[in-house]
């Protein structure tokens, strides 16, 4: 009898925990640098110079967006995205896609079932190590390596020239083999904030 009661209690606890996790994932976007609740508009991340910046959506011939659903997107959601001409670039936890549309187009108000749509915030693009260096100037090395991932459609040659010209970038080169398209920078530690502030809001940066 006691064993059966224990199994029932364990099952109830497991179901309750699963319900809490599902409720969190319904509203949550999760990144290496922290979490963002689309239902409340609040984030749980380290405060850095990027925290107050707004992400851009337009870059060249394309616009880039995040579309968040309340549950795991099915083929129906994918079909709704395709119907407005959106191309899915990658999946974001939880239940979200990063998409691109032709420049000047927006998914906002056009996707039935979407819980939230918006730009990719600059701080979401930064990994935990870089977030730490932004928060702790004394602890960062004199030269900081940064790998900048490019969204599909980004002009790698033009971006390489633009990023290499930023004050504080000592060296830059591009890796253009698909799917790992990125620009690698060596940045002066003392100029890290300025360099990241110039790069992270760009829509063509993934």
mmCIF file of C-alpha atoms in Angstrom:
data_model
loop_
_atom_site.group_PDB
_atom_site.id
_atom_site.type_symbol
_atom_site.label_atom_id
_atom_site.label_comp_id
_atom_site.label_asym_id
_atom_site.label_seq_id
_atom_site.Cartn_x
_atom_site.Cartn_y
_atom_site.Cartn_z
ATOM 1 C CA UNK A 1 0.000 0.000 0.000
ATOM 2 C CA UNK A 2 2.698 2.483 0.969
ATOM 3 C CA UNK A 3 4.648 1.681 -2.211
ATOM 4 C CA UNK A 4 1.579 2.358 -4.343
ATOM 5 C CA UNK A 5 0.944 5.639 -2.535
ATOM 6 C CA UNK A 6 4.574 6.625 -3.103
ATOM 7 C CA UNK A 7 4.240 5.943 -6.833
ATOM 8 C CA UNK A 8 1.070 8.029 -7.001
ATOM 9 C CA UNK A 9 2.706 10.881 -5.091
ATOM 10 C CA UNK A 10 5.766 10.718 -7.340
ATOM 11 C CA UNK A 11 3.610 10.768 -10.455
ATOM 12 C CA UNK A 12 1.671 13.792 -9.174
ATOM 13 C CA UNK A 13 4.910 15.631 -8.404
ATOM 14 C CA UNK A 14 6.287 14.822 -11.847
ATOM 15 C CA UNK A 15 3.123 16.041 -13.554
ATOM 16 C CA UNK A 16 3.117 19.230 -11.475
ATOM 17 C CA UNK A 17 6.766 19.907 -12.359
ATOM 18 C CA UNK A 18 6.060 19.256 -16.031
ATOM 19 C CA UNK A 19 3.188 21.734 -15.857
ATOM 20 C CA UNK A 20 5.446 24.410 -14.364
ATOM 21 C CA UNK A 21 8.105 23.809 -17.024
ATOM 22 C CA UNK A 22 5.481 24.002 -19.784
ATOM 23 C CA UNK A 23 4.117 27.257 -18.363
ATOM 24 C CA UNK A 24 7.618 28.751 -18.284
ATOM 25 C CA UNK A 25 8.443 27.612 -21.812
ATOM 26 C CA UNK A 26 5.169 29.058 -23.113
ATOM 27 C CA UNK A 27 6.421 32.604 -22.528
ATOM 28 C CA UNK A 28 10.188 32.136 -22.342
ATOM 29 C CA UNK A 29 12.943 32.716 -24.851
ATOM 30 C CA UNK A 30 16.198 31.230 -23.581
ATOM 31 C CA UNK A 31 19.692 32.254 -24.649
ATOM 32 C CA UNK A 32 23.247 31.685 -23.464
ATOM 33 C CA UNK A 33 23.248 35.198 -21.972
ATOM 34 C CA UNK A 34 19.916 34.861 -20.138
ATOM 35 C CA UNK A 35 16.153 34.496 -20.509
ATOM 36 C CA UNK A 36 13.377 36.780 -21.741
ATOM 37 C CA UNK A 37 9.676 36.483 -20.853
ATOM 38 C CA UNK A 38 7.611 37.645 -23.831
ATOM 39 C CA UNK A 39 4.428 37.653 -21.733
ATOM 40 C CA UNK A 40 5.738 40.206 -19.231
ATOM 41 C CA UNK A 41 8.465 41.850 -21.301
ATOM 42 C CA UNK A 42 10.986 41.151 -18.575
ATOM 43 C CA UNK A 43 14.398 39.588 -18.907
ATOM 44 C CA UNK A 44 16.616 37.580 -16.582
ATOM 45 C CA UNK A 45 20.132 38.366 -17.738
ATOM 46 C CA UNK A 46 23.272 40.118 -16.615
ATOM 47 C CA UNK A 47 23.144 43.903 -16.988
ATOM 48 C CA UNK A 48 25.615 44.934 -19.700
ATOM 49 C CA UNK A 49 26.001 47.924 -22.031
ATOM 50 C CA UNK A 50 23.771 45.993 -24.471
ATOM 51 C CA UNK A 51 20.794 45.802 -22.115
ATOM 52 C CA UNK A 52 19.244 49.107 -23.179
ATOM 53 C CA UNK A 53 19.770 48.619 -26.917
ATOM 54 C CA UNK A 54 16.989 47.703 -29.341
ATOM 55 C CA UNK A 55 17.663 45.244 -32.130
ATOM 56 C CA UNK A 56 17.218 46.187 -35.771
ATOM 57 C CA UNK A 57 15.220 44.190 -38.294
ATOM 58 C CA UNK A 58 16.343 45.594 -41.660
ATOM 59 C CA UNK A 59 19.590 44.715 -43.456
ATOM 60 C CA UNK A 60 20.028 45.032 -47.192
ATOM 61 C CA UNK A 61 17.392 43.109 -49.120
ATOM 62 C CA UNK A 62 16.056 41.331 -46.024
ATOM 63 C CA UNK A 63 14.320 41.842 -42.721
ATOM 64 C CA UNK A 64 14.960 39.470 -39.815
ATOM 65 C CA UNK A 65 12.543 38.568 -37.019
ATOM 66 C CA UNK A 66 11.877 36.266 -34.081
ATOM 67 C CA UNK A 67 8.459 34.584 -34.006
ATOM 68 C CA UNK A 68 7.477 32.949 -30.695
ATOM 69 C CA UNK A 69 4.705 30.393 -30.295
ATOM 70 C CA UNK A 70 3.055 29.151 -27.107
ATOM 71 C CA UNK A 71 3.930 25.516 -27.853
ATOM 72 C CA UNK A 72 6.224 23.524 -30.125
ATOM 73 C CA UNK A 73 5.578 24.796 -33.676
ATOM 74 C CA UNK A 74 3.894 22.216 -35.897
ATOM 75 C CA UNK A 75 3.589 21.964 -39.655
ATOM 76 C CA UNK A 76 0.575 24.274 -39.396
ATOM 77 C CA UNK A 77 2.699 27.077 -37.948
ATOM 78 C CA UNK A 78 5.390 26.427 -40.540
ATOM 79 C CA UNK A 79 2.755 26.650 -43.285
ATOM 80 C CA UNK A 80 1.507 29.983 -41.901
ATOM 81 C CA UNK A 81 5.046 31.342 -42.021
ATOM 82 C CA UNK A 82 5.520 30.116 -45.582
ATOM 83 C CA UNK A 83 2.192 31.701 -46.569
ATOM 84 C CA UNK A 84 3.510 35.192 -45.786
ATOM 85 C CA UNK A 85 6.777 34.519 -47.603
ATOM 86 C CA UNK A 86 8.879 33.891 -44.492
ATOM 87 C CA UNK A 87 11.929 31.631 -44.548
ATOM 88 C CA UNK A 88 12.793 29.853 -41.311
ATOM 89 C CA UNK A 89 16.484 30.318 -40.511
ATOM 90 C CA UNK A 90 16.756 28.426 -37.236
ATOM 91 C CA UNK A 91 14.953 27.342 -34.081
ATOM 92 C CA UNK A 92 15.214 29.263 -30.799
ATOM 93 C CA UNK A 93 14.274 27.812 -27.408
ATOM 94 C CA UNK A 94 11.551 27.735 -26.516
ATOM 95 C CA UNK A 95 9.025 27.302 -29.358
ATOM 96 C CA UNK A 96 10.395 30.094 -31.560
ATOM 97 C CA UNK A 97 11.868 30.589 -34.996
ATOM 98 C CA UNK A 98 14.252 33.154 -36.359
ATOM 99 C CA UNK A 99 12.918 34.055 -39.817
ATOM 100 C CA UNK A 100 13.655 36.361 -42.704
ATOM 101 C CA UNK A 101 11.337 38.236 -45.035
ATOM 102 C CA UNK A 102 11.995 40.635 -47.911
ATOM 103 C CA UNK A 103 13.011 44.084 -46.709
ATOM 104 C CA UNK A 104 10.082 46.255 -45.670
ATOM 105 C CA UNK A 105 7.915 43.278 -44.712
ATOM 106 C CA UNK A 106 6.872 42.361 -41.179
ATOM 107 C CA UNK A 107 5.312 39.235 -39.631
ATOM 108 C CA UNK A 108 3.643 41.263 -36.884
ATOM 109 C CA UNK A 109 -0.101 40.676 -36.826
ATOM 110 C CA UNK A 110 0.074 38.300 -39.788
ATOM 111 C CA UNK A 111 0.679 34.891 -38.160
ATOM 112 C CA UNK A 112 -2.260 33.234 -36.431
ATOM 113 C CA UNK A 113 -1.162 31.617 -33.180
ATOM 114 C CA UNK A 114 2.044 33.617 -32.762
ATOM 115 C CA UNK A 115 2.483 34.656 -29.141
ATOM 116 C CA UNK A 116 5.111 37.327 -29.870
ATOM 117 C CA UNK A 117 7.039 38.725 -32.804
ATOM 118 C CA UNK A 118 9.935 41.151 -32.672
ATOM 119 C CA UNK A 119 13.557 41.880 -33.372
ATOM 120 C CA UNK A 120 16.407 39.789 -32.026
ATOM 121 C CA UNK A 121 17.675 41.845 -29.072
ATOM 122 C CA UNK A 122 21.419 42.621 -29.157
ATOM 123 C CA UNK A 123 22.086 41.009 -25.769
ATOM 124 C CA UNK A 124 20.528 37.729 -26.913
ATOM 125 C CA UNK A 125 23.288 37.357 -29.522
ATOM 126 C CA UNK A 126 26.143 37.424 -27.009
ATOM 127 C CA UNK A 127 27.433 34.244 -25.346
ATOM 128 C CA UNK A 128 28.094 33.840 -21.629
ATOM 129 C CA UNK A 129 31.855 34.446 -21.855
ATOM 130 C CA UNK A 130 31.500 37.698 -23.789
ATOM 131 C CA UNK A 131 28.726 38.788 -21.425
ATOM 132 C CA UNK A 132 31.128 38.231 -18.549
ATOM 133 C CA UNK A 133 33.856 40.302 -20.192
ATOM 134 C CA UNK A 134 31.395 43.126 -20.863
ATOM 135 C CA UNK A 135 30.432 43.106 -17.171
ATOM 136 C CA UNK A 136 33.992 42.858 -15.851
ATOM 137 C CA UNK A 137 36.459 45.154 -17.597
ATOM 138 C CA UNK A 138 39.237 44.302 -15.124
ATOM 139 C CA UNK A 139 38.945 40.587 -15.831
ATOM 140 C CA UNK A 140 39.035 40.660 -19.616
ATOM 141 C CA UNK A 141 42.229 39.905 -21.616
ATOM 142 C CA UNK A 142 44.040 42.665 -23.553
ATOM 143 C CA UNK A 143 42.927 41.083 -26.836
ATOM 144 C CA UNK A 144 39.444 39.541 -27.041
ATOM 145 C CA UNK A 145 38.464 37.119 -29.824
ATOM 146 C CA UNK A 146 34.902 37.550 -31.119
ATOM 147 C CA UNK A 147 33.113 35.293 -33.578
ATOM 148 C CA UNK A 148 30.260 37.101 -35.344
ATOM 149 C CA UNK A 149 27.704 34.730 -36.914
ATOM 150 C CA UNK A 150 25.994 35.990 -40.067
ATOM 151 C CA UNK A 151 22.342 35.629 -40.935
ATOM 152 C CA UNK A 152 21.405 34.085 -44.266
ATOM 153 C CA UNK A 153 21.521 36.727 -46.967
ATOM 154 C CA UNK A 154 24.175 38.841 -45.261
ATOM 155 C CA UNK A 155 26.914 40.171 -47.533
ATOM 156 C CA UNK A 156 30.013 38.676 -45.910
ATOM 157 C CA UNK A 157 32.518 40.743 -47.913
ATOM 158 C CA UNK A 158 30.781 44.038 -47.168
ATOM 159 C CA UNK A 159 30.373 43.144 -43.496
ATOM 160 C CA UNK A 160 34.030 42.162 -43.207
ATOM 161 C CA UNK A 161 35.074 45.576 -44.508
ATOM 162 C CA UNK A 162 32.643 47.402 -42.211
ATOM 163 C CA UNK A 163 33.548 45.449 -39.075
ATOM 164 C CA UNK A 164 37.299 45.646 -39.747
ATOM 165 C CA UNK A 165 36.995 49.443 -39.912
ATOM 166 C CA UNK A 166 35.510 49.741 -36.399
ATOM 167 C CA UNK A 167 37.874 51.459 -33.963
ATOM 168 C CA UNK A 168 39.284 48.788 -31.645
ATOM 169 C CA UNK A 169 39.250 45.913 -34.142
ATOM 170 C CA UNK A 170 42.865 44.839 -34.604
ATOM 171 C CA UNK A 171 42.322 41.983 -37.056
ATOM 172 C CA UNK A 172 39.400 40.450 -38.966
ATOM 173 C CA UNK A 173 38.794 37.593 -41.379
ATOM 174 C CA UNK A 174 35.707 35.870 -42.797
ATOM 175 C CA UNK A 175 34.671 32.220 -42.853
ATOM 176 C CA UNK A 176 32.129 31.846 -45.648
ATOM 177 C CA UNK A 177 31.674 28.084 -45.957
ATOM 178 C CA UNK A 178 28.007 27.240 -45.389
ATOM 179 C CA UNK A 179 26.411 26.794 -42.935
ATOM 180 C CA UNK A 180 29.075 28.299 -40.651
ATOM 181 C CA UNK A 181 29.253 31.813 -42.095
ATOM 182 C CA UNK A 182 30.931 34.172 -39.672
ATOM 183 C CA UNK A 183 33.487 36.900 -39.216
ATOM 184 C CA UNK A 184 36.222 36.446 -36.639
ATOM 185 C CA UNK A 185 37.615 39.542 -34.940
ATOM 186 C CA UNK A 186 40.466 40.293 -32.577
ATOM 187 C CA UNK A 187 39.347 43.247 -30.445
ATOM 188 C CA UNK A 188 41.328 45.427 -28.082
ATOM 189 C CA UNK A 189 40.093 44.676 -24.583
ATOM 190 C CA UNK A 190 39.810 48.345 -23.664
ATOM 191 C CA UNK A 191 37.564 48.970 -26.688
ATOM 192 C CA UNK A 192 35.361 45.890 -26.308
ATOM 193 C CA UNK A 193 32.154 47.702 -25.288
ATOM 194 C CA UNK A 194 32.302 50.121 -28.211
ATOM 195 C CA UNK A 195 32.952 47.346 -30.720
ATOM 196 C CA UNK A 196 30.151 45.099 -29.435
ATOM 197 C CA UNK A 197 27.725 48.043 -29.255
ATOM 198 C CA UNK A 198 28.439 48.742 -32.927
ATOM 199 C CA UNK A 199 27.930 45.135 -34.040
ATOM 200 C CA UNK A 200 25.259 43.433 -31.917
ATOM 201 C CA UNK A 201 22.229 45.542 -32.933
ATOM 202 C CA UNK A 202 22.754 44.793 -36.640
ATOM 203 C CA UNK A 203 19.983 42.731 -38.197
ATOM 204 C CA UNK A 204 22.432 40.776 -40.376
ATOM 205 C CA UNK A 205 24.214 39.493 -37.241
ATOM 206 C CA UNK A 206 22.677 36.252 -35.974
#
